[in-house]
Coordinates of C-alpha atoms in Angstrom, one line a residue:
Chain Q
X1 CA 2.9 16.3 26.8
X2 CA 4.0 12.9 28.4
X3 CA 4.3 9.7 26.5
X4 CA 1.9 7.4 27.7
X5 CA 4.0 3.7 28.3
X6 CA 2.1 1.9 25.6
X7 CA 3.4 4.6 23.1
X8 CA 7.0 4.7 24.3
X9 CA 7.0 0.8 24.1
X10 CA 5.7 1.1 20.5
X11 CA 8.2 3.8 19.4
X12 CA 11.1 1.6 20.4
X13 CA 9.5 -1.2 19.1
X14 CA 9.6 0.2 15.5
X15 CA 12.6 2.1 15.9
X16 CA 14.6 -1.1 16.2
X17 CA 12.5 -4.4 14.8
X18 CA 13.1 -3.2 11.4
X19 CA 16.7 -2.8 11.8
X20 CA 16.7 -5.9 13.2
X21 CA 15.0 -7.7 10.7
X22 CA 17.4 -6.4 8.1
X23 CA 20.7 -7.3 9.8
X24 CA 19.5 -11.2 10.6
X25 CA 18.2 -11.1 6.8
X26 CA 21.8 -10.2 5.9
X27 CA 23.6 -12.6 8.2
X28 CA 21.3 -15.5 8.0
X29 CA 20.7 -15.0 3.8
X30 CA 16.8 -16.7 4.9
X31 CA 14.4 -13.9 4.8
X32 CA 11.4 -16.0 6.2
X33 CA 13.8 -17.4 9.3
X34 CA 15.0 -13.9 10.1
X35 CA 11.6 -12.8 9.9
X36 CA 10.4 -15.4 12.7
X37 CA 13.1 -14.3 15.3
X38 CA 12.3 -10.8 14.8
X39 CA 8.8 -11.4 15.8
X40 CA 9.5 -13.6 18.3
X41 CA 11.8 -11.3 19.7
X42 CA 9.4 -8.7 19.7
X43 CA 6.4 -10.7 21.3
X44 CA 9.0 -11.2 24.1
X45 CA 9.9 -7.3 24.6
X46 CA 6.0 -6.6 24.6
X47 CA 5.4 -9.5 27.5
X48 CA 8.2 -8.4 29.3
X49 CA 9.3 -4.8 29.2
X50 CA 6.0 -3.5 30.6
X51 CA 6.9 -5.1 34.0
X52 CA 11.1 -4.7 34.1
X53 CA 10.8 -1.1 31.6
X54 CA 12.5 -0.6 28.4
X55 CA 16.4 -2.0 28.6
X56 CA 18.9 1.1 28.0
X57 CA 20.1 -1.1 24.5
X58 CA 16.9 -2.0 23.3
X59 CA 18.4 -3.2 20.4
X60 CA 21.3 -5.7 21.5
X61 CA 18.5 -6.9 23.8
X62 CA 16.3 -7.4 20.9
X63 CA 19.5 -9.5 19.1
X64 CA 20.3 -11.2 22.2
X65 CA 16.7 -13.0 22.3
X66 CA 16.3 -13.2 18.6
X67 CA 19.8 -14.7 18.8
X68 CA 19.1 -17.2 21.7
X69 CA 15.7 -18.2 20.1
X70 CA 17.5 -18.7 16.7
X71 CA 20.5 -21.1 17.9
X72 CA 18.2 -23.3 20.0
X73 CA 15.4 -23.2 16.2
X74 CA 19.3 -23.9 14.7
X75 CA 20.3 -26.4 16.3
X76 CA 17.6 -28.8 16.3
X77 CA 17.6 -28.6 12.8
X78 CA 21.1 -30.2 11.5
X79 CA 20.9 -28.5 7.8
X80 CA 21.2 -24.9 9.5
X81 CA 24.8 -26.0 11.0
X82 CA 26.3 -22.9 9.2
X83 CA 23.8 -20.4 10.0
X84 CA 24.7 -21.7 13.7
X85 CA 27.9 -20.5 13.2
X86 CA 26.6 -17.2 11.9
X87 CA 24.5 -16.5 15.0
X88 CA 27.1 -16.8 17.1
X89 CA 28.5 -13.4 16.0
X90 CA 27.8 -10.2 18.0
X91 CA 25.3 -7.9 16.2
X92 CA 26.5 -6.9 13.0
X93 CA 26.8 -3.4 12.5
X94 CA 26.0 -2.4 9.5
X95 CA 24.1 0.3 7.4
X96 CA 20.6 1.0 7.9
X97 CA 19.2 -2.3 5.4
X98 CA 15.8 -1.5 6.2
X99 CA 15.0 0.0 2.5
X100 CA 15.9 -3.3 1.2
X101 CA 13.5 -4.9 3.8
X102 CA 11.1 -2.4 2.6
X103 CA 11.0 -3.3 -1.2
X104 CA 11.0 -6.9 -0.6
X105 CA 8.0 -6.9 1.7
X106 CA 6.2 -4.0 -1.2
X107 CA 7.3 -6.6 -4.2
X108 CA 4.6 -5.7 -7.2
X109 CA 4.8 -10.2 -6.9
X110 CA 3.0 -9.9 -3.6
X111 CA -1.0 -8.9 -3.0
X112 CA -1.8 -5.9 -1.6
X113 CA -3.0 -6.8 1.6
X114 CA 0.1 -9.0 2.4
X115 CA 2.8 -6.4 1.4
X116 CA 1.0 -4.0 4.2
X117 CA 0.6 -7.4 6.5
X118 CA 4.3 -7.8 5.5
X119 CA 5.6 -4.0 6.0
X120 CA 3.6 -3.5 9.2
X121 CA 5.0 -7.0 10.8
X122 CA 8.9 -6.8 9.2
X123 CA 9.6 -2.9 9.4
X124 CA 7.4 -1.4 11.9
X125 CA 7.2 -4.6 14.4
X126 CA 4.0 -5.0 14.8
X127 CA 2.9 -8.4 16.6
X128 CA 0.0 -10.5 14.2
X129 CA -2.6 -9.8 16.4
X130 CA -1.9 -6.1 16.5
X131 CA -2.4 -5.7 12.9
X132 CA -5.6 -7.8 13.0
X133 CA -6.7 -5.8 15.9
X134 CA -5.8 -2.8 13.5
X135 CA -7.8 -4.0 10.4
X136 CA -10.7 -6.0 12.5
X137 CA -9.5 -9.4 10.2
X138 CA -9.5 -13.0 12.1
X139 CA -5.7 -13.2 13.1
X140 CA -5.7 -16.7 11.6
X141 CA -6.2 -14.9 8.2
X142 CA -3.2 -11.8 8.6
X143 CA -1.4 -15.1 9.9
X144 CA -2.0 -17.0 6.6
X145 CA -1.6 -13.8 4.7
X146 CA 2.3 -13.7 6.0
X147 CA 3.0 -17.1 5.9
X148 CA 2.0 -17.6 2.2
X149 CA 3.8 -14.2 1.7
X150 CA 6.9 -15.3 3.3
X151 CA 6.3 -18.7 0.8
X152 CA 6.1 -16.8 -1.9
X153 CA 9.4 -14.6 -1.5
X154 CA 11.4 -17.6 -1.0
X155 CA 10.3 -20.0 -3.5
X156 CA 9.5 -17.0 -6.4
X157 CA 13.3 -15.7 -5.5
X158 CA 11.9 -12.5 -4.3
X159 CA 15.5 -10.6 -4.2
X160 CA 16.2 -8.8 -1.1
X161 CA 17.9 -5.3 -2.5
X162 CA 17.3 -2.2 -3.1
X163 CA 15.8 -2.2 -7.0
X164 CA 18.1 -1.0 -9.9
X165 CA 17.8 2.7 -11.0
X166 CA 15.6 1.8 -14.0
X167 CA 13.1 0.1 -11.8
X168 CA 13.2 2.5 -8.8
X169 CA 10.5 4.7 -9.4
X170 CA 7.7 1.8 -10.3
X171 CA 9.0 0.2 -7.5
X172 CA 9.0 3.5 -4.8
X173 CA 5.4 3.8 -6.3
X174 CA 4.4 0.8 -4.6
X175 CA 6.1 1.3 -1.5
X176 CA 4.5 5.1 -1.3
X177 CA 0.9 3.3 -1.8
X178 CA 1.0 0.7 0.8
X179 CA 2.0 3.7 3.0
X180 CA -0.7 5.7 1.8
X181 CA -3.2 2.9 1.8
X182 CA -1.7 2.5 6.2
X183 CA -2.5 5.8 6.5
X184 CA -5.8 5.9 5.3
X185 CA -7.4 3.5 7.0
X186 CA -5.6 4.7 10.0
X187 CA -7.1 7.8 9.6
X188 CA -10.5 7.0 8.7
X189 CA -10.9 4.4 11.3
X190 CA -9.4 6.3 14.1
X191 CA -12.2 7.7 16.6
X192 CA -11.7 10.7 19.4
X193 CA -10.3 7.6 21.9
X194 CA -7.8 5.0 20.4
X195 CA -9.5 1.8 20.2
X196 CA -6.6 -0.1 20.1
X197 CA -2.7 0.1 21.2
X198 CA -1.0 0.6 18.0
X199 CA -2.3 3.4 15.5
X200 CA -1.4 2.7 12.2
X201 CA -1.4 6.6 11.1
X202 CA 1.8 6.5 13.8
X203 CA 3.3 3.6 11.9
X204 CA 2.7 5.6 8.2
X205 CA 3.9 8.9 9.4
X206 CA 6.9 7.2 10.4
X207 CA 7.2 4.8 7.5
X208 CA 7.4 7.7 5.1
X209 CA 9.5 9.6 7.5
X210 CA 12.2 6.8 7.0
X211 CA 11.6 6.7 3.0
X212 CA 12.5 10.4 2.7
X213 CA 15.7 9.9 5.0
X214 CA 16.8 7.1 3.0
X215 CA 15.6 8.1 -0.6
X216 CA 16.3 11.7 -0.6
X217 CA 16.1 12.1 -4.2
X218 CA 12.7 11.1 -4.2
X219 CA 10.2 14.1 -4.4
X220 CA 6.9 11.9 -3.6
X221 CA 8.3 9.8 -0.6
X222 CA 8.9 14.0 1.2
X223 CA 5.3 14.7 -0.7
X224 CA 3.6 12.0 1.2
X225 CA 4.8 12.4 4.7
X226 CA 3.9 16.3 4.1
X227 CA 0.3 15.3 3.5
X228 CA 0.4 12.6 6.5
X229 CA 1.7 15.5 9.0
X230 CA -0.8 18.4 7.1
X231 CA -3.6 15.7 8.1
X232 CA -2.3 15.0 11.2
X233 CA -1.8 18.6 12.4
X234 CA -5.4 18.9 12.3
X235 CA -6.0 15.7 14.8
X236 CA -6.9 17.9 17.8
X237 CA -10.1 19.8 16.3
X238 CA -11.3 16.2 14.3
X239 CA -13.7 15.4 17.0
X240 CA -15.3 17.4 19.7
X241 CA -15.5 17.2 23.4
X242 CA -18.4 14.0 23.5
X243 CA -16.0 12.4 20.9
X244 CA -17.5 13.0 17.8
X245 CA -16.5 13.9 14.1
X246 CA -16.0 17.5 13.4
X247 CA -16.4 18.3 9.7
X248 CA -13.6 20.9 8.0
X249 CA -15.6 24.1 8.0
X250 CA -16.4 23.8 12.0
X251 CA -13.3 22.7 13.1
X252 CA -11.8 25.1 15.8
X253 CA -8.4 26.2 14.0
X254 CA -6.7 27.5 17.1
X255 CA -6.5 23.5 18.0
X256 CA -4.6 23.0 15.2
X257 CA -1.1 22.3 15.3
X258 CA 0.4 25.3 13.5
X259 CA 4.1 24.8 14.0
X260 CA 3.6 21.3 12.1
X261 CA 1.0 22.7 9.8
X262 CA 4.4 25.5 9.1
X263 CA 7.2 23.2 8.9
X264 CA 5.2 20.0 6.6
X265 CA 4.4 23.2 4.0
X266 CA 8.0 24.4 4.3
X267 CA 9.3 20.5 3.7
X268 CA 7.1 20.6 0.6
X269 CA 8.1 23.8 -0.7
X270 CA 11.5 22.7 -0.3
X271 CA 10.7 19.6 -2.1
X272 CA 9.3 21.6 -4.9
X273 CA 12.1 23.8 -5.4
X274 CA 14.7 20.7 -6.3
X275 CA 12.4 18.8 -8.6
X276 CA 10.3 19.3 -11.8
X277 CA 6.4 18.7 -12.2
X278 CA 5.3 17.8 -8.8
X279 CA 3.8 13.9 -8.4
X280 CA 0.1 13.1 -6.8
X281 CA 1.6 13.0 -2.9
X282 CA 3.0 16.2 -3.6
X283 CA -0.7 17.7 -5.4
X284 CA -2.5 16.0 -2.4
X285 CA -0.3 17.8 0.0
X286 CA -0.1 21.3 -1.5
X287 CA -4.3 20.8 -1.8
X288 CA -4.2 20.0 2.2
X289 CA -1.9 22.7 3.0
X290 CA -4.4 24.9 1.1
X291 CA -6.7 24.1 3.7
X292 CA -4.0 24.2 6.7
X293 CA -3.1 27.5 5.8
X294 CA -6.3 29.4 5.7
X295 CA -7.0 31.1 9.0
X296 CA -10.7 30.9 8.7
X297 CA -12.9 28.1 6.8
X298 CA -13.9 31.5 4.7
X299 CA -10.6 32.2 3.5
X300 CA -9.5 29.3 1.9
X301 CA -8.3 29.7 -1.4
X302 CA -10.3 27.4 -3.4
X303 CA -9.5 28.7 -6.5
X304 CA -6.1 27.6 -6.0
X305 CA -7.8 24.1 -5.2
X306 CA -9.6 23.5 -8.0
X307 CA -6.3 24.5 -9.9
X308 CA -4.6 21.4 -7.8
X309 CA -7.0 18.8 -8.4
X310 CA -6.9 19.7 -12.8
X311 CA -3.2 19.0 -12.1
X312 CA -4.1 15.8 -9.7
X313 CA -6.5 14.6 -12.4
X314 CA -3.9 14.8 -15.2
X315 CA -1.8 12.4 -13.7
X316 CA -4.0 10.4 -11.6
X317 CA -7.6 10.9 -12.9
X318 CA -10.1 8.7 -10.4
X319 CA -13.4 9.1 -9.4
X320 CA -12.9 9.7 -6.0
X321 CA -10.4 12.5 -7.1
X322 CA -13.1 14.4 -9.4
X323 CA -15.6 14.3 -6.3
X324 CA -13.0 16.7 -4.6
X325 CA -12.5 18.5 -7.3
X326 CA -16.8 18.9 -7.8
X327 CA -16.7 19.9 -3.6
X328 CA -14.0 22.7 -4.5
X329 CA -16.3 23.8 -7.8
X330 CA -19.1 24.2 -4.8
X331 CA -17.1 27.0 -3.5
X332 CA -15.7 28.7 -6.8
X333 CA -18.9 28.4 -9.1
X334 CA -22.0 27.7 -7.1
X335 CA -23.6 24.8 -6.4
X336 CA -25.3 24.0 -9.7
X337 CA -21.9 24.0 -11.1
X338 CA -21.0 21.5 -8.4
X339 CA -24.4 19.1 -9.2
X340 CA -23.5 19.1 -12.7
X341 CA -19.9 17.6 -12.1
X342 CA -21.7 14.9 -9.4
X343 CA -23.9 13.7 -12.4
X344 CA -21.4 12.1 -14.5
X345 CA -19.9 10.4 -11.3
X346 CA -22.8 8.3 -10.2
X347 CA -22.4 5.4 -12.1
X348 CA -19.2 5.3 -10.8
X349 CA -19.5 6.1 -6.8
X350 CA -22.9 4.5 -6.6
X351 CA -21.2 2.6 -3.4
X352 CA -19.3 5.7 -2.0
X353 CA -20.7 7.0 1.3
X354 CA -18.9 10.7 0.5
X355 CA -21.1 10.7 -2.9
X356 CA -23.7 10.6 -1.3
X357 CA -23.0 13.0 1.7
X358 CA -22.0 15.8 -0.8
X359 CA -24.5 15.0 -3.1
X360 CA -26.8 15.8 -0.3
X361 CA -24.9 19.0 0.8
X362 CA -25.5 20.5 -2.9
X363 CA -29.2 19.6 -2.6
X364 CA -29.5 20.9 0.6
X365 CA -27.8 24.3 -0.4
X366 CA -29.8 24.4 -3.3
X367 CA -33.0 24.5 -1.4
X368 CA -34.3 21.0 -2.2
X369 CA -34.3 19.3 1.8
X370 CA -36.4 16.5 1.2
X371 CA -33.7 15.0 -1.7
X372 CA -31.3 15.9 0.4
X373 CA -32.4 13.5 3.2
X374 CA -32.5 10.6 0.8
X375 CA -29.0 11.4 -0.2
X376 CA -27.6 11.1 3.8
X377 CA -29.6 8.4 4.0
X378 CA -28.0 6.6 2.1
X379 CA -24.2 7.7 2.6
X380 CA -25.7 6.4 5.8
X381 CA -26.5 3.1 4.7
X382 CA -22.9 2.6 3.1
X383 CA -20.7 4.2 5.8
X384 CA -19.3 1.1 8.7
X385 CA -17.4 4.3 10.3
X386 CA -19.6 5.2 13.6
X387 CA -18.0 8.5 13.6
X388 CA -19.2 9.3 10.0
X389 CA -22.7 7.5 11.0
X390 CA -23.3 9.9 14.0
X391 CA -22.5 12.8 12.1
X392 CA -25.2 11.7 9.1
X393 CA -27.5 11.2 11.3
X394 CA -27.2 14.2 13.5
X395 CA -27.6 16.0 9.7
X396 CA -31.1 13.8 8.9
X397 CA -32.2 14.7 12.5
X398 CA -31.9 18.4 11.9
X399 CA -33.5 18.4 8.2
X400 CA -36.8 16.5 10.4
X401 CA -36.5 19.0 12.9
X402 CA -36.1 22.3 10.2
X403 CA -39.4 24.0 9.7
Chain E
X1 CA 5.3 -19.6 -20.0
X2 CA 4.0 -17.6 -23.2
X3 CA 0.3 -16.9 -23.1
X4 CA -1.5 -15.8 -26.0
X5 CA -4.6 -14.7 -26.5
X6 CA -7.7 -14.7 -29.4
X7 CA -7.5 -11.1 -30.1
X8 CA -3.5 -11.8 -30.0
X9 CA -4.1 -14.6 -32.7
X10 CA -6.7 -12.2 -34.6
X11 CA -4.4 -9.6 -34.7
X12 CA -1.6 -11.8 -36.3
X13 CA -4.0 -13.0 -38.5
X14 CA -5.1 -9.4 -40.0
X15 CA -1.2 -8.3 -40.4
X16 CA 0.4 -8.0 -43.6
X17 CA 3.2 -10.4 -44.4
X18 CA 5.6 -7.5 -44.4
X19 CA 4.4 -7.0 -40.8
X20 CA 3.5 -10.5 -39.4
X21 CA 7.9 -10.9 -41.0
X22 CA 8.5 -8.0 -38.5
X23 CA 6.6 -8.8 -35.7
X24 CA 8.4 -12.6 -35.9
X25 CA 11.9 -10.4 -36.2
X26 CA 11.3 -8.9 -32.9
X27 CA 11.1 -12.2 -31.4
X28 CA 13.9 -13.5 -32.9
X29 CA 16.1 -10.5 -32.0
X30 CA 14.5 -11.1 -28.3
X31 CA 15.5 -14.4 -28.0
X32 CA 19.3 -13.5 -29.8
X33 CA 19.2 -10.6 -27.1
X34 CA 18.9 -12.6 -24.2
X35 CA 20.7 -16.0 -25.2
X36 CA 22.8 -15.7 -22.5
X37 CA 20.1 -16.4 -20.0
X38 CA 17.5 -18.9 -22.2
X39 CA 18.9 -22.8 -21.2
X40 CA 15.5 -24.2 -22.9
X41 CA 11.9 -23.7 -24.0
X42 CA 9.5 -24.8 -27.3
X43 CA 7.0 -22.7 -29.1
X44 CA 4.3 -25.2 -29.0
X45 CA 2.0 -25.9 -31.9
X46 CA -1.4 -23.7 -31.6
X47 CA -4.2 -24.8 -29.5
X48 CA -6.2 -26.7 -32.1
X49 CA -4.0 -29.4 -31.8
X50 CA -3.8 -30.1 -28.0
X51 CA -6.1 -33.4 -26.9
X52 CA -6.4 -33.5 -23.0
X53 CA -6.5 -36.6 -20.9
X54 CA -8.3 -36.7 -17.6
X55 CA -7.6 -39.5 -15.6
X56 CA -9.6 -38.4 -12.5
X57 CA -12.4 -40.4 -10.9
X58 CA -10.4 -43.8 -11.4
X59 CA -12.3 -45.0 -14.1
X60 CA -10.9 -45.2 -17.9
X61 CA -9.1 -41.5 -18.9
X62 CA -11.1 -39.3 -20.6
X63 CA -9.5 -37.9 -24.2
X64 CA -11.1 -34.8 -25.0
X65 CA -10.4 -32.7 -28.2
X66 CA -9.0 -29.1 -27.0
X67 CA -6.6 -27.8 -24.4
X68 CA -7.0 -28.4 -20.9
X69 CA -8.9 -25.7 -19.9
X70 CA -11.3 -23.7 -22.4
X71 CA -10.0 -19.7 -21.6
X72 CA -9.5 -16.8 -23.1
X73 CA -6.0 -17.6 -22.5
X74 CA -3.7 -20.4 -24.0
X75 CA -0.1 -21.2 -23.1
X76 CA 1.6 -20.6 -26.5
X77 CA 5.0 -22.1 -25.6
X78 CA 7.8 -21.6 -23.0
X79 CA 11.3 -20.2 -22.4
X80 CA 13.6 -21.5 -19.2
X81 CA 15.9 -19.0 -18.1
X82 CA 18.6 -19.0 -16.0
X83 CA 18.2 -15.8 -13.6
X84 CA 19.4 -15.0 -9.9
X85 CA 15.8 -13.8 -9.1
X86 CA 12.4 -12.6 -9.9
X87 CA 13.2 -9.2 -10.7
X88 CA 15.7 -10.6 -13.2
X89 CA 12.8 -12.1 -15.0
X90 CA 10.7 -9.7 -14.8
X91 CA 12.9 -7.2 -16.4
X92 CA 13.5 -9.5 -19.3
X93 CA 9.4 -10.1 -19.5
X94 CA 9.4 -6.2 -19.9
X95 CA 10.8 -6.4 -23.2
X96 CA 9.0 -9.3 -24.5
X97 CA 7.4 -8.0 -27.7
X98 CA 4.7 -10.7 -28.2
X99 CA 1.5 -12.2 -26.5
X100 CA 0.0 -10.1 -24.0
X101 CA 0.5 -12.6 -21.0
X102 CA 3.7 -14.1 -19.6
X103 CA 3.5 -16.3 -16.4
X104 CA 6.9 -16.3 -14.2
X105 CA 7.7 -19.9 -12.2
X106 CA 10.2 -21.2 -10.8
X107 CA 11.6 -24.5 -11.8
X108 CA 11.4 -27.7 -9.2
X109 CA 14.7 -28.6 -8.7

């Protein structure tokens, strides 16, 4: 397979922005400041290297134009006369600080949306209109988003270190769910052709590819990136041949990447073996490599399922999390079973496209077709995702055209 | 900044005075624990005593009975500390054995 140009120029992008980042964040002491030459830096790479290709030392050319740009910012500004001095130093080499750069921009202080804003735009490089591009916001907004974020880190006294041992865990937590939350909407929003540049399923595989290599110890940073590459194994049979969405049980399997479907399940069995009770990445994972592993939709071992998602429930009960479970009851006990667990959920998914769909699915296989059109109606209604909308409607189409 | 709460207050009010002696212990021995850090900080006399002057509109300042904004929430008193950054805080908040709420700010300097 080749690498398309736009794909090569992101890879080195967010192989070395990151890095980057940390080093100037390190010599300079100014997190925000750093910040800015890192992304100016990179706006320059992406305007230029397309025309004169990618340097052979991405990264000193990176530090030379961060560097440049940062003595002529420096030097108009006479209080930053000893950060002049500072710039005027070859790169530093030092250890990868990119961890550090990781729990600063994930700090529990910040929102949500601006620690992913934060992560995206400080570790992975991303450019401000890129990730409004990615998450269809106004770029003035994921602007404002950063800028107040960047604010908030310097005038809260954000620290910019790796967390001590007794807060690590809370603290990987929220690093593994902005990850998880990148992934997600990379995932769900991706269609059979890439809509934009950057894919942000790209920048979470590779995100929690980095937190396993430089957390080790930590069982659910490996449990996550199994579950990204289990997922992502599958990418080839996801949509069909006029683009569009390809439910589990029709998926053509001999698409799917079984050499990465292999060596995710080996990473988590690994994983397993060195810890105790596995956390919800890990569940999640061993639930999708449940479905990786089955040669045929038939022979999945859904048993085994329903077995991960008690476990998933005891330690993360959701919602969302006991719809899966009800869609894994479907296949163990029947679909009564399954209706009966839907019931209590209602109140609560009311709003939830999936609801809906699999609500319909029970009705459907219970022989009542004329509920089961109101029910994809109105996962219809609720879904924005076109690929989810032309596979609802395809399914409402049928039921009018059923005898 | 301390926030307390009517279900905090009600709750002190139902305790014993063996228990309301304890509860007032633990805050003590928080406060011995992390001297080191505390440079200043009141308790501030409960909320039925604030009056609240308004002095927007440029007209004559309007004194109203009550604290400044009618909440379910009402700063009890504050603490400065002297820490090298949030997470410092923040780890000392964890320990606080009080009121349900405690707002971190820095300090103009």
């Amino acid at each position: 397979m080749t690498i398309a140009p736009e794909d090569e120029l992101a890879r080195v992008v967010r192989e070395h922005a990151g890095r980057l980042a940390a080093s100037l964040v390190s010599l300079l002491g100014d997190f925000s400041a750093a910040e800015d030459l890192v992304q100016d830096a990179v706006e320059t790479a992406l305007r230029r290297w397309p025309d004169e290709g990618i340097p052979d030392r991405p990264d000193a050319w990176l530090y030379t134009v961060a560097r440049r740009r940062g003595l002529d910012v420096l030097r108009r500004e006479s209080t930053y006369r000893a950060k002049l001095e500072l710039l005027r130093t070859p790169a530093p080499a030092e250890p990868d600080g990119r961890l550090r750069l990781m729990f600063t921009c994930c700090h529990p202080a910040l929102p949500r949306a601006a620690q992913i804003a934060l992560t995206l735009r400080v570790v992975c490089g991303l450019t401000t209109g890129q990730i409004a591009a990615a998450f269809l916001a106004p770029e003035t907004t994921v602007a404002q988003r950063i800028t107040r974020a960047k604010r908030k880190i310097a005038e809260a006294g954000i620290p910019y270190r790796v967390p001590a041992a007794g807060e690590l865990p809370a603290r990987v937590r929220e690093v593994l769910a902005v990850i998880y939350l990148l992934f997600n909407e990379g995932y769900l929003s991706s269609t059979a052709e890439r809509a934009h540049s950057r894919d942000l399923v790209d920048d979470a595989e590779w995100l929690a590819s980095l937190l396993t290599g430089l957390l080790p110890a930590e069982p659910e940073a490996a449990g996550l990136l199994a579950l990204i590459r289990l997922h992502r194994a599958r990418d080839a049979a996801r949509f069909d041949a006029a683009g569009r969405l390809v439910l589990l049980p029709g998926q053509d399997r001999s698409r799917w990447d079984h050499d990465a479907i292999a060596a995710a399940a080996a990473l988590l069995t690994r994983t397993a073996r060195r810890h105790r009770a596995p956390g919800p990445y890990q569940l999640q994972a061993a639930i999708a490599a449940c479905h990786a592993e089955a040669a045929r939709w038939e022979d999945t071992d859904w048993p085994q399922i329903v077995v991960l998602y008690d476990m998933l429930l005891r330690l993360a009960p959701s919602p969302v999390t006991r719809l899966h479970r009800a869609i894994a009851v479907h296949r163990v006990e029947g679909p009564e079973a399954a209706l009966g667990e839907l019931k209590d959920l209602r109140a609560a998914l009311e709003r939830y496209p999936l609801y809906h769909a699999t609500h319909a699915e029970l009705l459907r296989d219970l022989g009542r077709p004329a509920e089961a059109r109101e029910a994809d109606e109105r996962a219809l209604r609720l879904t924005a995702n076109p690929a989810q909308q032309a596979l609802l409607e395809e399914r409402i189409s049928w039921a009018d055209t059923a005898p | 900044m301390f926030m307390d709460t009517e279900q905090f207050a009600k709750d002190l009010a139902a305790m014993t005075d063996a228990e309301r002696a304890q509860a007032v212990g633990k805050v003590e021995q928080w406060f011995a624990d992390n001297a080191g850090r505390i440079t200043g900080g009141s308790k501030l006399a409960p909320p039925h005593t604030a009056t609240t002057v308004r002095m927007e509109g440029g007209g004559d300042p309007v004194i109203t009975d009550g604290p400044f904004m009618e909440g379910k929430e009402v700063v009890s008193g504050f603490a400065e500390i002297d820490v090298a950054d949030l997470d410092e805080a923040l780890a000392m908040v964890r320990t606080w054995p009080a009121c349900p709420t405690v707002e971190i700010r820095p300090v103009e300097r």
